């Protein structure tokens, strides 16, 4: 089941990329998420248990690094929204 991941994905794509490209980027990222959900468990099941933990740790570290590297986006001011 798709939980909050898709809500967060839609929020981040809408926040960090132009609205004109939202549908295309969301589709690409959703496809990557779905592919990872399908291939990831199969791939990790083929690894020996001792090798799976470093792989999972590395992937978690990469994900955290990407999330923390996003620059801060300020909300649009009320004056620019009104005009």
JSON list of C-alpha atoms in Angstrom, two decimals:
[
{"chain": "A", "resi": 1, "resn": "UNK", "atom": "CA", "xyz": [0.00, 0.00, 0.00]},
{"chain": "A", "resi": 2, "resn": "UNK", "atom": "CA", "xyz": [1.15, 3.49, -0.75]},
{"chain": "A", "resi": 3, "resn": "UNK", "atom": "CA", "xyz": [1.17, 5.56, 2.41]},
{"chain": "A", "resi": 4, "resn": "UNK", "atom": "CA", "xyz": [2.59, 8.94, 3.23]},
{"chain": "A", "resi": 5, "resn": "UNK", "atom": "CA", "xyz": [5.46, 8.48, 0.79]},
{"chain": "A", "resi": 6, "resn": "UNK", "atom": "CA", "xyz": [3.36, 9.71, -2.13]},
{"chain": "A", "resi": 7, "resn": "UNK", "atom": "CA", "xyz": [2.09, 12.69, -0.13]},
{"chain": "A", "resi": 8, "resn": "UNK", "atom": "CA", "xyz": [5.65, 13.71, 0.70]},
{"chain": "A", "resi": 9, "resn": "UNK", "atom": "CA", "xyz": [6.77, 13.08, -2.89]},
{"chain": "A", "resi": 10, "resn": "UNK", "atom": "CA", "xyz": [4.00, 15.30, -4.29]},
{"chain": "A", "resi": 11, "resn": "UNK", "atom": "CA", "xyz": [4.82, 18.02, -1.74]},
{"chain": "A", "resi": 12, "resn": "UNK", "atom": "CA", "xyz": [8.56, 17.99, -2.49]},
{"chain": "A", "resi": 13, "resn": "UNK", "atom": "CA", "xyz": [8.09, 17.97, -6.28]},
{"chain": "A", "resi": 14, "resn": "UNK", "atom": "CA", "xyz": [5.63, 20.84, -6.03]},
{"chain": "A", "resi": 15, "resn": "UNK", "atom": "CA", "xyz": [7.89, 22.78, -3.70]},
{"chain": "A", "resi": 16, "resn": "UNK", "atom": "CA", "xyz": [11.27, 22.36, -5.43]},
{"chain": "A", "resi": 17, "resn": "UNK", "atom": "CA", "xyz": [10.39, 22.25, -9.13]},
{"chain": "A", "resi": 18, "resn": "UNK", "atom": "CA", "xyz": [8.37, 24.51, -11.47]},
{"chain": "A", "resi": 19, "resn": "UNK", "atom": "CA", "xyz": [4.65, 23.77, -11.65]},
{"chain": "A", "resi": 20, "resn": "UNK", "atom": "CA", "xyz": [4.88, 23.36, -15.43]},
{"chain": "A", "resi": 21, "resn": "UNK", "atom": "CA", "xyz": [6.99, 20.22, -14.95]},
{"chain": "A", "resi": 22, "resn": "UNK", "atom": "CA", "xyz": [5.08, 18.74, -12.01]},
{"chain": "A", "resi": 23, "resn": "UNK", "atom": "CA", "xyz": [3.25, 15.95, -13.87]},
{"chain": "A", "resi": 24, "resn": "UNK", "atom": "CA", "xyz": [6.32, 14.74, -15.75]},
{"chain": "A", "resi": 25, "resn": "UNK", "atom": "CA", "xyz": [8.63, 14.80, -12.72]},
{"chain": "A", "resi": 26, "resn": "UNK", "atom": "CA", "xyz": [6.05, 13.23, -10.41]},
{"chain": "A", "resi": 27, "resn": "UNK", "atom": "CA", "xyz": [5.49, 10.46, -12.96]},
{"chain": "A", "resi": 28, "resn": "UNK", "atom": "CA", "xyz": [9.20, 9.76, -13.27]},
{"chain": "A", "resi": 29, "resn": "UNK", "atom": "CA", "xyz": [9.73, 9.71, -9.51]},
{"chain": "A", "resi": 30, "resn": "UNK", "atom": "CA", "xyz": [6.62, 7.59, -8.92]},
{"chain": "A", "resi": 31, "resn": "UNK", "atom": "CA", "xyz": [7.88, 5.10, -11.52]},
{"chain": "A", "resi": 32, "resn": "UNK", "atom": "CA", "xyz": [11.27, 4.96, -9.79]},
{"chain": "A", "resi": 33, "resn": "UNK", "atom": "CA", "xyz": [9.54, 4.44, -6.43]},
{"chain": "A", "resi": 34, "resn": "UNK", "atom": "CA", "xyz": [7.38, 1.64, -7.86]},
{"chain": "A", "resi": 35, "resn": "UNK", "atom": "CA", "xyz": [10.33, -0.02, -9.56]},
{"chain": "A", "resi": 36, "resn": "UNK", "atom": "CA", "xyz": [12.32, 0.12, -6.33]},
{"chain": "A", "resi": 37, "resn": "UNK", "atom": "CA", "xyz": [9.39, -1.36, -4.43]},
{"chain": "A", "resi": 38, "resn": "UNK", "atom": "CA", "xyz": [9.21, -4.24, -6.91]},
{"chain": "A", "resi": 39, "resn": "UNK", "atom": "CA", "xyz": [12.92, -4.94, -7.44]},
{"chain": "A", "resi": 40, "resn": "UNK", "atom": "CA", "xyz": [14.33, -3.99, -4.01]},
{"chain": "A", "resi": 41, "resn": "UNK", "atom": "CA", "xyz": [12.98, -6.87, -1.93]},
{"chain": "A", "resi": 42, "resn": "UNK", "atom": "CA", "xyz": [13.91, -9.38, -4.62]},
{"chain": "A", "resi": 43, "resn": "UNK", "atom": "CA", "xyz": [17.44, -8.00, -4.90]},
{"chain": "A", "resi": 44, "resn": "UNK", "atom": "CA", "xyz": [17.99, -7.90, -1.14]},
{"chain": "A", "resi": 45, "resn": "UNK", "atom": "CA", "xyz": [16.67, -11.45, -0.76]},
{"chain": "A", "resi": 46, "resn": "UNK", "atom": "CA", "xyz": [19.48, -12.63, -3.03]},
{"chain": "A", "resi": 47, "resn": "UNK", "atom": "CA", "xyz": [22.17, -11.10, -0.82]},
{"chain": "A", "resi": 48, "resn": "UNK", "atom": "CA", "xyz": [23.62, -13.04, 2.08]},
{"chain": "A", "resi": 49, "resn": "UNK", "atom": "CA", "xyz": [22.36, -11.70, 5.42]},
{"chain": "A", "resi": 50, "resn": "UNK", "atom": "CA", "xyz": [25.79, -10.34, 6.36]},
{"chain": "A", "resi": 51, "resn": "UNK", "atom": "CA", "xyz": [25.97, -8.32, 3.14]},
{"chain": "A", "resi": 52, "resn": "UNK", "atom": "CA", "xyz": [22.41, -6.93, 3.33]},
{"chain": "A", "resi": 53, "resn": "UNK", "atom": "CA", "xyz": [22.97, -4.68, 6.36]},
{"chain": "A", "resi": 54, "resn": "UNK", "atom": "CA", "xyz": [25.81, -2.62, 4.85]},
{"chain": "A", "resi": 55, "resn": "UNK", "atom": "CA", "xyz": [23.78, -2.21, 1.65]},
{"chain": "A", "resi": 56, "resn": "UNK", "atom": "CA", "xyz": [20.72, -1.02, 3.59]},
{"chain": "A", "resi": 57, "resn": "UNK", "atom": "CA", "xyz": [22.84, 1.29, 5.73]},
{"chain": "A", "resi": 58, "resn": "UNK", "atom": "CA", "xyz": [24.48, 2.83, 2.67]},
{"chain": "A", "resi": 59, "resn": "UNK", "atom": "CA", "xyz": [21.11, 3.39, 0.98]},
{"chain": "A", "resi": 60, "resn": "UNK", "atom": "CA", "xyz": [19.72, 5.02, 4.13]},
{"chain": "A", "resi": 61, "resn": "UNK", "atom": "CA", "xyz": [22.78, 7.27, 4.37]},
{"chain": "A", "resi": 62, "resn": "UNK", "atom": "CA", "xyz": [22.44, 8.31, 0.71]},
{"chain": "A", "resi": 63, "resn": "UNK", "atom": "CA", "xyz": [18.73, 9.07, 1.19]},
{"chain": "A", "resi": 64, "resn": "UNK", "atom": "CA", "xyz": [19.41, 11.14, 4.31]},
{"chain": "A", "resi": 65, "resn": "UNK", "atom": "CA", "xyz": [22.19, 13.06, 2.54]},
{"chain": "A", "resi": 66, "resn": "UNK", "atom": "CA", "xyz": [19.91, 13.90, -0.38]},
{"chain": "A", "resi": 67, "resn": "UNK", "atom": "CA", "xyz": [17.12, 15.07, 1.94]},
{"chain": "A", "resi": 68, "resn": "UNK", "atom": "CA", "xyz": [19.44, 17.27, 4.01]},
{"chain": "A", "resi": 69, "resn": "UNK", "atom": "CA", "xyz": [21.06, 18.75, 0.90]},
{"chain": "A", "resi": 70, "resn": "UNK", "atom": "CA", "xyz": [17.77, 20.26, -0.31]},
{"chain": "A", "resi": 71, "resn": "UNK", "atom": "CA", "xyz": [17.93, 24.01, -0.02]},
{"chain": "A", "resi": 72, "resn": "UNK", "atom": "CA", "xyz": [15.36, 25.81, 2.09]},
{"chain": "A", "resi": 73, "resn": "UNK", "atom": "CA", "xyz": [12.45, 27.15, 0.08]},
{"chain": "A", "resi": 74, "resn": "UNK", "atom": "CA", "xyz": [10.69, 30.11, 1.62]},
{"chain": "A", "resi": 75, "resn": "UNK", "atom": "CA", "xyz": [6.95, 30.45, 1.26]},
{"chain": "A", "resi": 76, "resn": "UNK", "atom": "CA", "xyz": [5.72, 33.08, -1.17]},
{"chain": "A", "resi": 77, "resn": "UNK", "atom": "CA", "xyz": [4.90, 36.35, 0.49]},
{"chain": "A", "resi": 78, "resn": "UNK", "atom": "CA", "xyz": [1.28, 37.43, 0.79]},
{"chain": "A", "resi": 79, "resn": "UNK", "atom": "CA", "xyz": [2.00, 40.48, -1.36]},
{"chain": "A", "resi": 80, "resn": "UNK", "atom": "CA", "xyz": [3.23, 38.39, -4.31]},
{"chain": "A", "resi": 81, "resn": "UNK", "atom": "CA", "xyz": [0.22, 36.05, -4.04]},
{"chain": "A", "resi": 82, "resn": "UNK", "atom": "CA", "xyz": [-2.26, 38.96, -4.04]},
{"chain": "A", "resi": 83, "resn": "UNK", "atom": "CA", "xyz": [-0.78, 40.55, -7.18]}
]
